[in-house]
XYZ file of C-alpha atoms in Angstrom:
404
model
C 65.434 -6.828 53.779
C 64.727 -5.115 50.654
C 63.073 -7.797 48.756
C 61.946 -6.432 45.438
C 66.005 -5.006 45.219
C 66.726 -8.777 45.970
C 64.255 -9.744 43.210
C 65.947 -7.440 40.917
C 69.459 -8.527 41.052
C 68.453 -12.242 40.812
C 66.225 -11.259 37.670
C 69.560 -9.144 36.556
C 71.620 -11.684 36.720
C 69.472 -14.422 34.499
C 69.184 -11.696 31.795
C 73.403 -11.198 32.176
C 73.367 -14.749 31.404
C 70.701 -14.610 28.358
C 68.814 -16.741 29.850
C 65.766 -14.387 30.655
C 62.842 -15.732 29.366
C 60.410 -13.350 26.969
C 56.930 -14.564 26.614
C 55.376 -14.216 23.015
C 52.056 -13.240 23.383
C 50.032 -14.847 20.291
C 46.346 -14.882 18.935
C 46.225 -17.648 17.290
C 44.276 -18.767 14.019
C 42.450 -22.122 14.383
C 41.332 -22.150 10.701
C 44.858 -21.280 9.531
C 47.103 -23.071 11.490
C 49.791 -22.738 12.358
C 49.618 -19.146 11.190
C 48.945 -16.788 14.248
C 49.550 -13.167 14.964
C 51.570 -11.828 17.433
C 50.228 -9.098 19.735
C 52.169 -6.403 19.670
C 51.551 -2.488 21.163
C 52.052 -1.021 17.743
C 50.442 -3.017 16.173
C 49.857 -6.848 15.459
C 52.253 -9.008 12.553
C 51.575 -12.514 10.948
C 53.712 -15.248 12.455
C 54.398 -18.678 11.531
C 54.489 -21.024 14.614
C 57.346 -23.575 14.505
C 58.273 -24.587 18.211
C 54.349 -25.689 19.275
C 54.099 -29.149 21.101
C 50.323 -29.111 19.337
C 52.265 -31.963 17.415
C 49.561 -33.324 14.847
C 47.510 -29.540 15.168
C 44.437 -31.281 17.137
C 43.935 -28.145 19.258
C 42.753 -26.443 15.512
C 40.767 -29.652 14.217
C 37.248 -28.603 14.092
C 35.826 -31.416 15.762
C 38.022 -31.127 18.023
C 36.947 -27.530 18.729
C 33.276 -28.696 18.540
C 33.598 -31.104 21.192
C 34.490 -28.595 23.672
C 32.363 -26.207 22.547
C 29.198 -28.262 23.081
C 30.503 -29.747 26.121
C 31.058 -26.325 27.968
C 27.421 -25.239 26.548
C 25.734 -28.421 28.129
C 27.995 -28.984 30.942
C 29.576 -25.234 32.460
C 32.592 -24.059 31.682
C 34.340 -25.866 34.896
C 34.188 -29.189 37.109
C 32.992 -27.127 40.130
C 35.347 -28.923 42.520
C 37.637 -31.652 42.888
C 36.955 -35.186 42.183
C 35.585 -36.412 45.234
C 33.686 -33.275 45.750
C 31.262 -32.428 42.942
C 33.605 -32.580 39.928
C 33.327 -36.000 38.614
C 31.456 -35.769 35.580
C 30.814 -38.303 32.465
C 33.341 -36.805 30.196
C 36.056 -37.609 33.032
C 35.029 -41.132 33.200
C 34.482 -41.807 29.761
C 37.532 -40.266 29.311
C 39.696 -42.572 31.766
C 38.065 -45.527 30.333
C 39.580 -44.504 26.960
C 42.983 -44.022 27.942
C 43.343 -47.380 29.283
C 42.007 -48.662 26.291
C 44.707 -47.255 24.384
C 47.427 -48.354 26.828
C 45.932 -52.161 27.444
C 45.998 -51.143 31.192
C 42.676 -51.901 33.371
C 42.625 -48.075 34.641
C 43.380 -44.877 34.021
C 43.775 -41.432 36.213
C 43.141 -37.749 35.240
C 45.298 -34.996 36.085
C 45.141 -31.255 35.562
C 48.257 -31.668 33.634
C 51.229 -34.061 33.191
C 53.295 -32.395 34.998
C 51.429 -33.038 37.806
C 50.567 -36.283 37.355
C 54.455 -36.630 37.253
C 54.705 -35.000 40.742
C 52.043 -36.424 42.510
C 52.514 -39.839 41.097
C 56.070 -40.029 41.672
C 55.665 -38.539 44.920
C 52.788 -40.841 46.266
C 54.794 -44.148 45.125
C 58.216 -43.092 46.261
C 56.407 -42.037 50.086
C 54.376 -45.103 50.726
C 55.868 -48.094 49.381
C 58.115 -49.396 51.808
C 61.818 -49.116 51.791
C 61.493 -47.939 48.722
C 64.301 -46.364 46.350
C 63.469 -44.536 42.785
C 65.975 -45.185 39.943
C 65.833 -41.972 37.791
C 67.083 -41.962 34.129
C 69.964 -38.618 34.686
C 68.134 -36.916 31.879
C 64.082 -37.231 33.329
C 62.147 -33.977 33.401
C 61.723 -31.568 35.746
C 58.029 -32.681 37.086
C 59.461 -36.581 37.676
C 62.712 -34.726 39.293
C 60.024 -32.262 41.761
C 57.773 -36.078 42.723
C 61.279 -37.528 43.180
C 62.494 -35.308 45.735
C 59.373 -34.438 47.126
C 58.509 -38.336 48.110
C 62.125 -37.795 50.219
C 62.559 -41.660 48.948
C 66.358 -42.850 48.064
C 66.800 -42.041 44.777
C 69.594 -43.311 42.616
C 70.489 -41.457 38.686
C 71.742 -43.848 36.395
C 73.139 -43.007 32.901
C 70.759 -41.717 30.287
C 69.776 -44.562 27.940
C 72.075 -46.898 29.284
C 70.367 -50.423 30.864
C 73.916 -51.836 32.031
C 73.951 -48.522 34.031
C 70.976 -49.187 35.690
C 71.551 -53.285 36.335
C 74.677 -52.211 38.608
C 72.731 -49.674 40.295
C 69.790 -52.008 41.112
C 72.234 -54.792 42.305
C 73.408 -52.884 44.578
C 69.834 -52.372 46.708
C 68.295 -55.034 49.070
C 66.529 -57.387 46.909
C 63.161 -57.047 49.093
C 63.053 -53.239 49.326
C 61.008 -51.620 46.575
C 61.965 -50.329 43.372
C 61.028 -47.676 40.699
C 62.725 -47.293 37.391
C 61.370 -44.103 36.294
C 62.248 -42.816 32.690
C 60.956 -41.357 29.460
C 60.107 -42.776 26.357
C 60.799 -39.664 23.700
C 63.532 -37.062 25.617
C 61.921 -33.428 24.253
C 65.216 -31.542 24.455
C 67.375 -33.736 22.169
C 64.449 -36.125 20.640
C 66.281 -38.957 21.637
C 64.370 -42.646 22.178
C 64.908 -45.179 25.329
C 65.869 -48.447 24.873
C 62.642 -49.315 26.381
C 63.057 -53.622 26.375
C 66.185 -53.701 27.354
C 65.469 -51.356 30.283
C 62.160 -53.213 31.253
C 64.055 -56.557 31.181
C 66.666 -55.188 33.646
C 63.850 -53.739 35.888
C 61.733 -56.998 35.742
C 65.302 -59.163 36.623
C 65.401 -56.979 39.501
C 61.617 -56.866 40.452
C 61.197 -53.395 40.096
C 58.290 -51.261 39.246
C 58.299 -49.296 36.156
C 57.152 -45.959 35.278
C 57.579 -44.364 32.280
C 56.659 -41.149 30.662
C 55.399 -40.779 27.561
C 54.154 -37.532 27.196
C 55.990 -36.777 23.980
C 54.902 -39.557 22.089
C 51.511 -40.611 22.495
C 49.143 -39.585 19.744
C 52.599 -39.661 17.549
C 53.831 -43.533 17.981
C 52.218 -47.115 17.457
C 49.205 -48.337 15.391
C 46.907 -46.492 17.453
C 49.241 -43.463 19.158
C 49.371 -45.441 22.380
C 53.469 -44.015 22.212
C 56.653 -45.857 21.885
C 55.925 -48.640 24.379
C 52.605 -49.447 22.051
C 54.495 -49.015 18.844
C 57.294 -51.788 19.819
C 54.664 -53.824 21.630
C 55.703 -53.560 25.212
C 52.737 -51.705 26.983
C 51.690 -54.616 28.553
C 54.984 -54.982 30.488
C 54.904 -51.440 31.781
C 54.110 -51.204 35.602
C 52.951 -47.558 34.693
C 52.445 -45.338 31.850
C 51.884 -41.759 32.260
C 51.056 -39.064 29.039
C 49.561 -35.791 28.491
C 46.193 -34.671 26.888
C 48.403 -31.087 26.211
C 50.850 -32.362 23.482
C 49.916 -34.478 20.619
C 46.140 -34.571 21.737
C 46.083 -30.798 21.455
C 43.523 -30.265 24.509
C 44.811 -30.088 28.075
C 45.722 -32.479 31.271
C 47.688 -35.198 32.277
C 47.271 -38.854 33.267
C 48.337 -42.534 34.241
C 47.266 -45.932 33.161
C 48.095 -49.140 34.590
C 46.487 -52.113 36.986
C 43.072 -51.036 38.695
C 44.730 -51.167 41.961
C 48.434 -49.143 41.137
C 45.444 -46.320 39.536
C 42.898 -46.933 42.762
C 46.394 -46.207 45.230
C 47.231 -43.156 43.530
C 43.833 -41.404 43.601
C 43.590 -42.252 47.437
C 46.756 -41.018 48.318
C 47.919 -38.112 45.786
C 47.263 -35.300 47.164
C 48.180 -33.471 43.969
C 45.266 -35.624 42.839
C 42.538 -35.060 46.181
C 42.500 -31.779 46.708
C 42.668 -30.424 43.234
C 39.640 -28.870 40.814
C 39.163 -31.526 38.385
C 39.593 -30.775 34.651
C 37.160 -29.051 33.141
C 34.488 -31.531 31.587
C 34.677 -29.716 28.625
C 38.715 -30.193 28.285
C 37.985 -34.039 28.910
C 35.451 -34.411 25.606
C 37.672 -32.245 23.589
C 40.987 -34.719 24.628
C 38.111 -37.770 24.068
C 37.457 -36.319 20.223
C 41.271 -36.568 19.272
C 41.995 -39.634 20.963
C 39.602 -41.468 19.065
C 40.150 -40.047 16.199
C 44.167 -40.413 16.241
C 43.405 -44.217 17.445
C 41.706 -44.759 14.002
C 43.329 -42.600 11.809
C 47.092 -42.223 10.754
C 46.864 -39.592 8.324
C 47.877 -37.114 10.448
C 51.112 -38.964 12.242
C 51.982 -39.643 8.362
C 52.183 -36.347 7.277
C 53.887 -34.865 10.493
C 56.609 -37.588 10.278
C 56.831 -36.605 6.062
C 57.406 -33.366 7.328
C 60.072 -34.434 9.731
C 62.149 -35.784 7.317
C 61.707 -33.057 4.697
C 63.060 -30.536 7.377
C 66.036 -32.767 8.238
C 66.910 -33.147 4.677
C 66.901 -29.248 3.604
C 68.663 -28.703 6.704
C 71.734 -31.083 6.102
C 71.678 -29.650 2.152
C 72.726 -26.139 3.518
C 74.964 -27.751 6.428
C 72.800 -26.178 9.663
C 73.604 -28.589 11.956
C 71.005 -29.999 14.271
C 70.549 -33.550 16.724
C 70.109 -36.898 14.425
C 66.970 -38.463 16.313
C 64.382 -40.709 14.847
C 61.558 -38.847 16.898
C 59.404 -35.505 15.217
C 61.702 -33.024 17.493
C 64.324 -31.343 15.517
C 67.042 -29.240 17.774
C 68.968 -27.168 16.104
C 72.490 -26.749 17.545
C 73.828 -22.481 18.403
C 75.539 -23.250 21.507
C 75.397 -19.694 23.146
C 72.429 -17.873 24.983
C 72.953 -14.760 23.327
C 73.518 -15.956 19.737
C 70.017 -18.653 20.630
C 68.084 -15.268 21.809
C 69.278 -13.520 18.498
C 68.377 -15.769 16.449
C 64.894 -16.414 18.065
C 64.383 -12.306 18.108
C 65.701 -11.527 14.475
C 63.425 -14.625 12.721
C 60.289 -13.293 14.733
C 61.133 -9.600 13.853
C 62.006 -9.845 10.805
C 60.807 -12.909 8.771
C 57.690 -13.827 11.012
C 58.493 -16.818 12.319
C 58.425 -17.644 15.299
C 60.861 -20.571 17.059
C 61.483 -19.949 21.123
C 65.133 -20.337 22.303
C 65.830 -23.481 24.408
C 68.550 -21.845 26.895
C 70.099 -22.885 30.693
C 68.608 -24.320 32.789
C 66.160 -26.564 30.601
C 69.226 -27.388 28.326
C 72.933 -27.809 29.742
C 74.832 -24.418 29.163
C 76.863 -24.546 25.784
C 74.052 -26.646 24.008
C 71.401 -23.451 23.899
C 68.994 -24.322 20.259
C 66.377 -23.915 18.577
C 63.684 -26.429 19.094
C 61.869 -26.490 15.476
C 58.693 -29.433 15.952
C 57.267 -29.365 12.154
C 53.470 -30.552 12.227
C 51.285 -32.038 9.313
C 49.735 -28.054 8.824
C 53.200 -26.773 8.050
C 53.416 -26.348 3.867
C 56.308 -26.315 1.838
C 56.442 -23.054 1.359
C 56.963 -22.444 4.774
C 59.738 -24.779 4.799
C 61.529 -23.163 2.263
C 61.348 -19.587 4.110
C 62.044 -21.196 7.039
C 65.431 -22.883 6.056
C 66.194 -19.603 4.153
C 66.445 -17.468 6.809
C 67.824 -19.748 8.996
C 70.325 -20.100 6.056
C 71.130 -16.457 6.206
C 71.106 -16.089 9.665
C 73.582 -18.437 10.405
C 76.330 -16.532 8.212
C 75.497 -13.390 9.877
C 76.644 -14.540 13.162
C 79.128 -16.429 11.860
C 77.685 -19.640 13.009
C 79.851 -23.187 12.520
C 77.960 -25.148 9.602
C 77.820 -28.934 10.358
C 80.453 -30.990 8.481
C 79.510 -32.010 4.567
């Protein structure tokens, strides 16, 4: 077999489509965000970054930044090994300690990222509990999908969003066997938010575990950016809660909080968790810096949301239509690979700004966008260019405006 001809036509095929995926390679400016430049062979241009999930713009706050930087000089660069080998260090711990905190869970458990603390979590629960079937939400994300199917558990979709969906699925399993409802809090494609009591009051009728993700909104919802279940006061009924430290925290890694003993089960069994390098210490104090500071400080979620709405608003004014949500993520509607890569290639070329194309397979073909995620660093003026050329773009391919 010819495999790099086999390569080739597969690779052919997913640019027929337009859905090849171009990476943007960017330097970017921590002083200046979200300003960046964008490496280029003949010769670097200014860009404008509007599709970063650097939410609040933590990854450029200068303590922030300082807090890894004197952690890497005192500590090394790297853990040195996994956990249980060597790589357990005082930022990890303090760290952990934290992030239960925030949740109002008595542990917490650090992961290289949150995708994998998706997968091995998922994975580890579905495997060892006995008899036990996972209830996925139809629109969870990849990493909960790979644990899923990985664990080889019965798994069972129900509708997205829809608790009366879920009741008649979990009626219909033995009432002894165990149960996961696994679902997401903020869905990052369309911005959409769960009905998060009425699903935990189905799952508790039905004594099932609960696990939800809510890597898109901590740091951005509740008094203290402990996420959705926080801001509506339901952490405590969570089984599980599982965020990122690479999203609104700006640093890197994943995690879960919940009882000591749920936490303690997953770290002896995971293997995503064993017999991985831990998380650089450094990583660990930087993520420690902005979750202390977002606990105490709302200046930031403030200005982001202000932002939000300021988008939204300009947007409906010149009829570029996009998905109502009442999260930060704003997805603007093209509806064709092609026209989405256009787009994406003619703002970056020729008005520096850069927005990636959402296309097939992350999205469902037919709904390809532009995922815009405004931050607090974002200034009117680049709002207004933004919406201008977006304006202008939009008649030159003859794009449907949204309904006045």
């Amino acid at each position: 077999m010819n495999y790099d001809a086999f390569f080739e036509r597969e690779l052919a095929q997913l640019r027929a489509e337009g859905n090849y995926r171009v990476f943007a390679e960017l330097e970017r400016d921590a002083v200046n965000a979200p300003n960046a430049l964008l490496k280029r062979g003949e010769g670097d241009r200014p860009v404008t970054v509007w599709c970063s999930n650097d939410y609040l713009g933590m990854g450029k706050a200068d303590f922030v930044r300082r807090a890894v930087a004197d952690a890497a000089l005192q500590d090394g660069a790297g853990a040195g090994g996994t956990r249980n080998i060597s790589g357990t260090a005082t930022q990890h711990v303090a760290l952990e300690a934290e992030l239960a905190d925030l949740h109002g869970k008595e542990a917490a458990l650090l992961f290289t990222s949150g995708y994998v603390s998706n997968w091995a979590s998922l994975s580890t629960l579905g495997a060892r509990l006995p008899n036990c079937t996972i209830l996925s939400d139809e629109m969870n994300h990849a990493s909960m999908i790979e644990g899923i199917r990985h664990s080889r558990a019965n798994k069972k979709l129900w509708k997205h969003n829809d608790p009366e969906d879920l009741d008649r699925k979990l009626s219909d399993l033995p009432h002894d066997n165990a149960k996961v409802v696994a679902f997401e809090s903020v869905y990052s494609m369309d911005g959409d938010i769960a009905p998060v009591a009425e699903i935990l009051e189905v799952a508790e009728a039905h004594g099932a575990l609960t696990y939800l993700d809510e890597v898109h909104a901590v740091g951005l919802y509740g008094p203290q950016g402990g996420g959705i279940a926080e801001r509506e006061g339901l952490a405590h009924r969570v089984s599980l809660i599982e965020g990122t430290l690479g999203k609104a925290f700006g640093v890197m890694g994943g995690y879960i909080t919940g009882s000591a003993a749920l936490c303690d089960f997953v770290r002896s069994f995971a293997s995503g968790f064993i017999f991985t390098t831990a998380l650089p210490p450094a990583l660990a104090a930087g993520a420690l810096a902005s979750i202390r500071h977002l606990r105490r400080s709302d200046l930031e979620r403030r200005r982001q949301q202000a932002n939000v709405a300021a988008l939204r608003a300009r947007l409906d004014a010149l009829r570029i239509p996009h998905i109502d949500n009442p999260s930060h993520i704003v997805p603007v509607m093209v509806g064709d690979p092609f026209k989405a890569k256009f787009l994406s290639d003619t703002l970056l070329e020729n008005y520096g700004i850069y927005v990636q194309p959402i296309n097939y397979p992350t999205v469902p073909k037919g709904t390809e966008r532009l995922r815009i995620t405004p931050s607090p660093l974002h200034t009117a003026g680049d709002m207004e260019h933004l919406v201008a050329a977006l304006s202008h773009l939009w008649s030159q391919c003859a794009l449907s405006r949204a309904v006045a």
